[in-house]
């Protein structure tokens, strides 16, 4: 501005380099301006930067050490996999050998029992057939004597035949066999074995089942419902693991299975989804590495579509109270944002019952939605109408106003990040880019 003047001062208030003339005219020292010699400002800045550089050294060493530790763990990944694989194979081979050995013992018992029973039955058969042959022979002789014998012949043999027949008829014979059909009995049924087999061995990934947490979201009949599982280690830090290590089984009030699906949300966080067909108390069993999560099985009360599953707030202006709620939105973590016309604010209710709020601009706040980054989009109509974007903490980022959008009402964020805003006065819907 002042030609041929050397820039020898720096206005700290305006953050601009200025000349001596500027300190008299535009940047006069006072409440709004604080000109300082460049050398002094540069020296202070240099000292600040040197201090930051000194602070960076331990941080750099810490990060370099972390990189080295990660590289060390990466170098042991394959050997660890091979060792775990060999151990698992050896363990299950031993189990297989034990089962095979027991199978051979049971089959040998069946064979031996079959031979012993066969021999006993054959002896019984021979005894009965011997008695049968004697009785048949006496019957035939008697019948021939009666039908064809002369009087003197009957008188001659009659007493002998009669005695023989009476003896055979009164003889006590064991005609019943003591043998009963043998069968194989299952001491442990296959279904029970299937539930217990996971306890025989599993992959230890550092997950501490006792610290894992499951949050069951409100469940509604015939709607997709979710429960969020967080897998953590002993220190309580999120721990990533294979989906196969997580098992979820649900049964409805009649004991019928309800299909479940597992979907990883982010590191250590899993979403277990299901669609209940009936209302009532369901049981959700969740296992990690074949061990039940603390609290499992969980009771899940499924409500009908005509029953509120969640009621929040009451009339008022305090924390947790609402005045003139006109729109709601749910973020990716399940928090519920409510825009209040009466209190001119947005209040966010979390799953654990706590709430927070921040004020919004505009005469009549109306619509609210949350984008993928957790930012809040709020519309307002009337004086100072606009679509405004707020941070997660409630700080205003930017404002959009247009003559073609004088009464913005409903707002929704699409999957690609664009915003759709309804404008009832012009019976239109505007599509806005994120920027």
PDB file of C-alpha atoms in Angstrom, residues 2-3 17 19 31 89 119 122 127 136 173 202 205 212 215 219 238 253 258 268 274 287 389 410 413 417 427 433:
ATOM      1  CA  UNK A   2       2.823   2.379   0.854  1.00  0.00           C
ATOM      2  CA  UNK A   3       5.260   2.045  -2.038  1.00  0.00           C
ATOM      3  CA  UNK A  17       3.415  -7.681   7.487  1.00  0.00           C
ATOM      4  CA  UNK A  19       5.558  -0.867   7.057  1.00  0.00           C
ATOM      5  CA  UNK A  31      -7.244  -2.297  21.027  1.00  0.00           C
ATOM      6  CA  UNK A  89      -3.770 -80.537  13.639  1.00  0.00           C
ATOM      7  CA  UNK A 119     -24.195-119.487  20.428  1.00  0.00           C
ATOM      8  CA  UNK A 122     -28.363-122.010  18.891  1.00  0.00           C
ATOM      9  CA  UNK A 127     -32.785-128.196  23.064  1.00  0.00           C
ATOM     10  CA  UNK A 136     -43.685-135.520  17.398  1.00  0.00           C
ATOM     11  CA  UNK A 173     -39.758-127.137  29.328  1.00  0.00           C
ATOM     12  CA  UNK A 202     -10.018 -72.648  19.749  1.00  0.00           C
ATOM     13  CA  UNK A 205      -6.408 -64.085  19.489  1.00  0.00           C
ATOM     14  CA  UNK A 212     -16.565 -58.160  25.566  1.00  0.00           C
ATOM     15  CA  UNK A 215     -25.667 -53.838  23.361  1.00  0.00           C
ATOM     16  CA  UNK A 219     -36.430 -54.888  18.526  1.00  0.00           C
ATOM     17  CA  UNK A 238     -10.911 -53.195  20.664  1.00  0.00           C
ATOM     18  CA  UNK A 253     -40.684 -67.754  22.348  1.00  0.00           C
ATOM     19  CA  UNK A 258     -34.302 -67.072  14.156  1.00  0.00           C
ATOM     20  CA  UNK A 268     -13.538 -54.785  17.179  1.00  0.00           C
ATOM     21  CA  UNK A 274     -31.949 -60.557  12.706  1.00  0.00           C
ATOM     22  CA  UNK A 287     -20.152 -66.847  21.767  1.00  0.00           C
ATOM     23  CA  UNK A 389     -24.207 -27.550   8.776  1.00  0.00           C
ATOM     24  CA  UNK A 410     -37.362 -31.653   5.381  1.00  0.00           C
ATOM     25  CA  UNK A 413     -28.538 -37.030   3.328  1.00  0.00           C
ATOM     26  CA  UNK A 417     -23.228 -37.422   0.461  1.00  0.00           C
ATOM     27  CA  UNK A 427     -43.511 -27.553  -4.319  1.00  0.00           C
ATOM     28  CA  UNK A 433     -23.726 -31.081  -3.229  1.00  0.00           C
TER      29      UNK A 433
END
